[in-house]
Short mmCIF file of C-alpha atoms in Angstrom, two decimals:
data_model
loop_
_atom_site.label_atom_id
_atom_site.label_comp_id
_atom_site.label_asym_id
_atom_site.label_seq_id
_atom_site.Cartn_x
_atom_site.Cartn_y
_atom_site.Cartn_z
CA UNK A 1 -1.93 10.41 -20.45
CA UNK A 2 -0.36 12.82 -22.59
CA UNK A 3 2.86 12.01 -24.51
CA UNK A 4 5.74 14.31 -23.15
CA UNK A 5 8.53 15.12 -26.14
CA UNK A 6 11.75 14.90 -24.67
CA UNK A 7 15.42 15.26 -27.12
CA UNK A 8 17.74 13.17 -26.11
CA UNK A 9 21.49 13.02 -27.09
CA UNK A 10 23.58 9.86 -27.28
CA UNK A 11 25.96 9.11 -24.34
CA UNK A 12 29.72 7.56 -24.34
CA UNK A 13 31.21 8.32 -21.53
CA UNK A 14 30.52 6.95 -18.15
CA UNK A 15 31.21 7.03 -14.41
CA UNK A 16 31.16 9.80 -12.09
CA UNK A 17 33.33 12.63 -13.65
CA UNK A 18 31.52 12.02 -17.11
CA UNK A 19 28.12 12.31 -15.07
CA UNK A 20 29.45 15.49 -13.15
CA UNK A 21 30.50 17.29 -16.25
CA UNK A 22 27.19 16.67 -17.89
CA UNK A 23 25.21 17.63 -14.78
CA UNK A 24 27.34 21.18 -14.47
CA UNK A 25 25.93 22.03 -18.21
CA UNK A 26 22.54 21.25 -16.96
CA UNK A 27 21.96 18.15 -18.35
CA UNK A 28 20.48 14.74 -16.75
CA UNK A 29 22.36 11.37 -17.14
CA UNK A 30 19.73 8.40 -18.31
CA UNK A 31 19.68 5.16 -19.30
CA UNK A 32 16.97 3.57 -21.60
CA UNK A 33 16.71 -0.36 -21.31
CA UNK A 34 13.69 -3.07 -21.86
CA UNK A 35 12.21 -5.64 -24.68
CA UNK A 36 15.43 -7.44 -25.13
CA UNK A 37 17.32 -4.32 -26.00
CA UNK A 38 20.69 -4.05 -25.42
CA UNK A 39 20.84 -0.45 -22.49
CA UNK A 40 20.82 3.08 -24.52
CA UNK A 41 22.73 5.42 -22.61
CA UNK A 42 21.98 9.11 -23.51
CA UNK A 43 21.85 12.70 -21.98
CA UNK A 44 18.50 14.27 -21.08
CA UNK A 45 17.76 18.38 -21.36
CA UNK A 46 17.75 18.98 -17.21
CA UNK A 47 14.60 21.66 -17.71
CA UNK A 48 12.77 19.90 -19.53
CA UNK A 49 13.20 16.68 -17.82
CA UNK A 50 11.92 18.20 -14.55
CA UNK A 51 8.93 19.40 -15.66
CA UNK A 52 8.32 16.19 -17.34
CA UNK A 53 9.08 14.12 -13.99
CA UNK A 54 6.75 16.06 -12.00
CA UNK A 55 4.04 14.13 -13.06
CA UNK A 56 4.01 10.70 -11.55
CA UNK A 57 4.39 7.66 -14.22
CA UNK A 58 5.14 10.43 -17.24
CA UNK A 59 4.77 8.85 -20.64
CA UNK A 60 8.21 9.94 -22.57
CA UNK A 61 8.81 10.12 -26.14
CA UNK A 62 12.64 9.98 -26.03
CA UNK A 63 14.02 11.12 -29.49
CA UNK A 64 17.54 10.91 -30.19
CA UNK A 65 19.75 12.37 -33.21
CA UNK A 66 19.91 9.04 -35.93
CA UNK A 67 17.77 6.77 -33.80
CA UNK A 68 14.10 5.66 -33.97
CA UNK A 69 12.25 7.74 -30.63
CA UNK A 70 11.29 5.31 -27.86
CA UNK A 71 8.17 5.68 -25.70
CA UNK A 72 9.68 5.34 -22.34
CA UNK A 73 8.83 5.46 -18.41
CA UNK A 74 10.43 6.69 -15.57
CA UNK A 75 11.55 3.56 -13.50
CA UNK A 76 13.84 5.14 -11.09
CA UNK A 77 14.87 8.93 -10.62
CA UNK A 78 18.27 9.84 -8.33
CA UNK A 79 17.73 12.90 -6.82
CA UNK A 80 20.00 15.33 -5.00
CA UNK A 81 19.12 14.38 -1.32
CA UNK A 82 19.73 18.31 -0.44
CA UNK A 83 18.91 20.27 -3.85
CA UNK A 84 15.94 18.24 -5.21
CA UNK A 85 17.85 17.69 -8.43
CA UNK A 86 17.50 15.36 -10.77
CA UNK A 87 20.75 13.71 -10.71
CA UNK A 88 20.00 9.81 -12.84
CA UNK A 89 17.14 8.50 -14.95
CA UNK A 90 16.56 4.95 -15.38
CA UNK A 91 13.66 4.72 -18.44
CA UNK A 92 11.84 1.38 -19.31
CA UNK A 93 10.92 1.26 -22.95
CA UNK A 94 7.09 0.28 -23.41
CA UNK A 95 5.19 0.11 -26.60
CA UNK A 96 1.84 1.51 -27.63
CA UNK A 97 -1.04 -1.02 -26.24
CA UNK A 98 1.27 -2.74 -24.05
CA UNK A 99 0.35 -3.00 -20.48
CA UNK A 100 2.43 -2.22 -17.71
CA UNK A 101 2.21 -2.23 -13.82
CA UNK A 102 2.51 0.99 -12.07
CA UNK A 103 2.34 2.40 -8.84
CA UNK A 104 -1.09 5.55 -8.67
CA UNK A 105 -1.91 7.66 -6.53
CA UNK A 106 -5.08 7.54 -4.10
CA UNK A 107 -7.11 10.77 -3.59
CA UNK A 108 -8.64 10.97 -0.25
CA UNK A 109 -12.25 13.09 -0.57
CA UNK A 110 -15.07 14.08 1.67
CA UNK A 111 -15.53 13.88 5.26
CA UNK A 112 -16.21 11.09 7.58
CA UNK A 113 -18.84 11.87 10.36
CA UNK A 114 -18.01 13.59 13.44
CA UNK A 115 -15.65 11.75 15.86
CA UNK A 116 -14.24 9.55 13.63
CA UNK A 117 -10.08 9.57 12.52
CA UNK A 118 -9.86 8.83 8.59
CA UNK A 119 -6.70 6.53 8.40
CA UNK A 120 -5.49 6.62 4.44
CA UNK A 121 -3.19 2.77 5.13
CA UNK A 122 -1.78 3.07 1.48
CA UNK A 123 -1.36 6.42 -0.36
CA UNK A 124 -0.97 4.72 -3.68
CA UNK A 125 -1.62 1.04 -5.53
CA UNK A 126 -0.09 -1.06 -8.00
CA UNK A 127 -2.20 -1.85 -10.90
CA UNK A 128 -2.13 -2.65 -14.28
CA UNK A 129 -2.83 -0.46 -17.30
CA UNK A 130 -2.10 0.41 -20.81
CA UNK A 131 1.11 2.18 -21.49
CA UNK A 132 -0.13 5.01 -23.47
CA UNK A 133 -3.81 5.20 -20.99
CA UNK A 134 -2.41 4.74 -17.15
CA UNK A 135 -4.59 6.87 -14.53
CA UNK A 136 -3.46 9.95 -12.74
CA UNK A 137 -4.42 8.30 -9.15
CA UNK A 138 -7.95 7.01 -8.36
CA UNK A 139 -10.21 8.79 -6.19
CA UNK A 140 -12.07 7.60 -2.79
CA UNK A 141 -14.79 9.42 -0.90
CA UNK A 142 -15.12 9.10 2.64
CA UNK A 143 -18.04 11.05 2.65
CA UNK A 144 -20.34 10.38 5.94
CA UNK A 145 -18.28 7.09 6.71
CA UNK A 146 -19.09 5.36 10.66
CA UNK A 147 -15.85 4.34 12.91
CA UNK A 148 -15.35 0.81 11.80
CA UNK A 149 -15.72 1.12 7.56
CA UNK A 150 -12.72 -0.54 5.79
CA UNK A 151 -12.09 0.27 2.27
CA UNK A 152 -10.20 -2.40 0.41
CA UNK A 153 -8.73 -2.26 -2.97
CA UNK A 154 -11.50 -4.49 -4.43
CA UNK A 155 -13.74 -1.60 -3.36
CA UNK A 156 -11.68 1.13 -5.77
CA UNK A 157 -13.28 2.09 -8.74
CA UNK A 158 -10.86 2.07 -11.48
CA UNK A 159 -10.81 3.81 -14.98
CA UNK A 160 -11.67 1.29 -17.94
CA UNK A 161 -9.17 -1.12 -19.07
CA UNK A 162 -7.29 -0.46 -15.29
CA UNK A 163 -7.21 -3.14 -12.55
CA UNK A 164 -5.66 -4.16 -9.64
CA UNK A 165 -2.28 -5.72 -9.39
CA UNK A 166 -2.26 -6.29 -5.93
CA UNK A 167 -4.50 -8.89 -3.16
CA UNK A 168 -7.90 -7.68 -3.56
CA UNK A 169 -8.46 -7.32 0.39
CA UNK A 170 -5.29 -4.84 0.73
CA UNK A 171 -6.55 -2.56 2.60
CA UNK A 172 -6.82 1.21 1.77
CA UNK A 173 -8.45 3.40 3.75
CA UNK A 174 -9.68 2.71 7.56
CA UNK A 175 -12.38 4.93 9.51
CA UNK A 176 -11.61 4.51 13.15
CA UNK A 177 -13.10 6.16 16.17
CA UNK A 178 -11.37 9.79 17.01
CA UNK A 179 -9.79 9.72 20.75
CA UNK A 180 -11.58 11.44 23.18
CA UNK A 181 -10.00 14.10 25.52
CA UNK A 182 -10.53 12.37 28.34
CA UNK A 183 -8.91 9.71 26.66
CA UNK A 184 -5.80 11.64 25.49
CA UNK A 185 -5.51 12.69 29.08
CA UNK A 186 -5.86 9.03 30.14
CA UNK A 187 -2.96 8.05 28.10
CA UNK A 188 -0.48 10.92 29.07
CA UNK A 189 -0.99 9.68 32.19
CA UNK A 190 -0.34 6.74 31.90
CA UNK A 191 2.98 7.35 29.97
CA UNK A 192 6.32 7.30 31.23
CA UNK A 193 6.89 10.73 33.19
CA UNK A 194 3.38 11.66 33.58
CA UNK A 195 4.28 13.12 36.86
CA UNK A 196 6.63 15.47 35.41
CA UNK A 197 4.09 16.29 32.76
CA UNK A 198 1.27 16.42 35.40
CA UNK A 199 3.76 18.76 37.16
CA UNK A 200 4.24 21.11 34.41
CA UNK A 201 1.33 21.14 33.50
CA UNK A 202 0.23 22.51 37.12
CA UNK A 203 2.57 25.03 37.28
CA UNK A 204 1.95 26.46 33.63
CA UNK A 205 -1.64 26.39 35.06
CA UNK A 206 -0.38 28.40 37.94
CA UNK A 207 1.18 30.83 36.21
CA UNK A 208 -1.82 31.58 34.03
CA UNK A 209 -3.79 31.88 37.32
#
């Protein structure tokens, strides 16, 4: 993974009307913190940060004015629950070679056969990997899967020098049988007001009649 250059500027003040003002000149709040060190407050570009952060586990080369730059990753982003925007940045300083455990994507691919539902149980893993080398996501094909396959974590094929971080029989990805029609209408029977349903159901029959 790329190396994204980010200039940082040293923080000093704090709480929420600091964090306001620096947000209204489109700025990001962030704190760096990890190996011993003592937490590095400092103000991120908001622009740049974004683009940065839209890549999951981005690998940040935080330089700021007077201070040695810091490889860092994003450990927790605060976003506007309404907006989208990046409101905090919590960074964990890593070093080159180091290995870390991060959460990656899983890429879903091909098609089971006919009839079957393809049931993705985790959409990403933890695993371990290299700071400066961790995976986009890891990929899984599905291709001409029968109801009843289980893929498990141990069954993931990982990039070199990656590996799993979690139980081994986690499960991933389950092919089940699709339901039937008759099936479907089998169950909206049975569910609570299936007369008014059944009812409805007539008369929007009747009126298409």
């Amino acid at each position: 993974m790329a190396e994204v250059k980010i200039q940082a500027e040293s923080r000093t003040e704090f709480g929420k009307g600091a964090a306001r003002r620096i947000r209204r000149d489109s700025k990001v709040p962030a704190v760096l913190y990890g190996h011993g060190t003592d937490p590095v407050h400092i103000t991120l570009p908001g622009h740049d940060t974004m683009l940065a952060l839209k890549t999951a586990n981005a690998l940040l080369l935080i330089e700021v004015s007077g201070s040695e730059s810091l490889l860092a990753l994003p450990k927790q982003v605060q976003r506007d629950p309404i907006r989208g925007t990046i409101e905090h940045v919590d960074l964990v300083i890593v070093k080159r070679g180091e290995k870390v455990e991060v959460d990656i994507a899983i890429h879903v691919e091909g098609e089971a056969i006919s009839g079957t539902l393809v049931v993705l149980e985790n959409a990403s893993i933890l695993v371990e990997a290299e700071a400066t080398h961790i995976p986009d996501g890891v990929t899984v094909s599905v291709e001409g899967l029968e109801a009843g396959t289980a893929i498990h974590a141990s069954d993931l094929k990982l990039p070199a020098g990656t590996t799993l971080a979690v139980e081994p029989d986690t499960l991933i990805v389950n092919i089940t049988a699709g339901t039937t029609a008759a099936e479907l209408e089998a169950d909206l029977a049975a569910a609570p007001g299936a007369d008014n349903v059944t009812a409805s159901a007539t008369a929007v029959a009747a009126v298409a009649e």
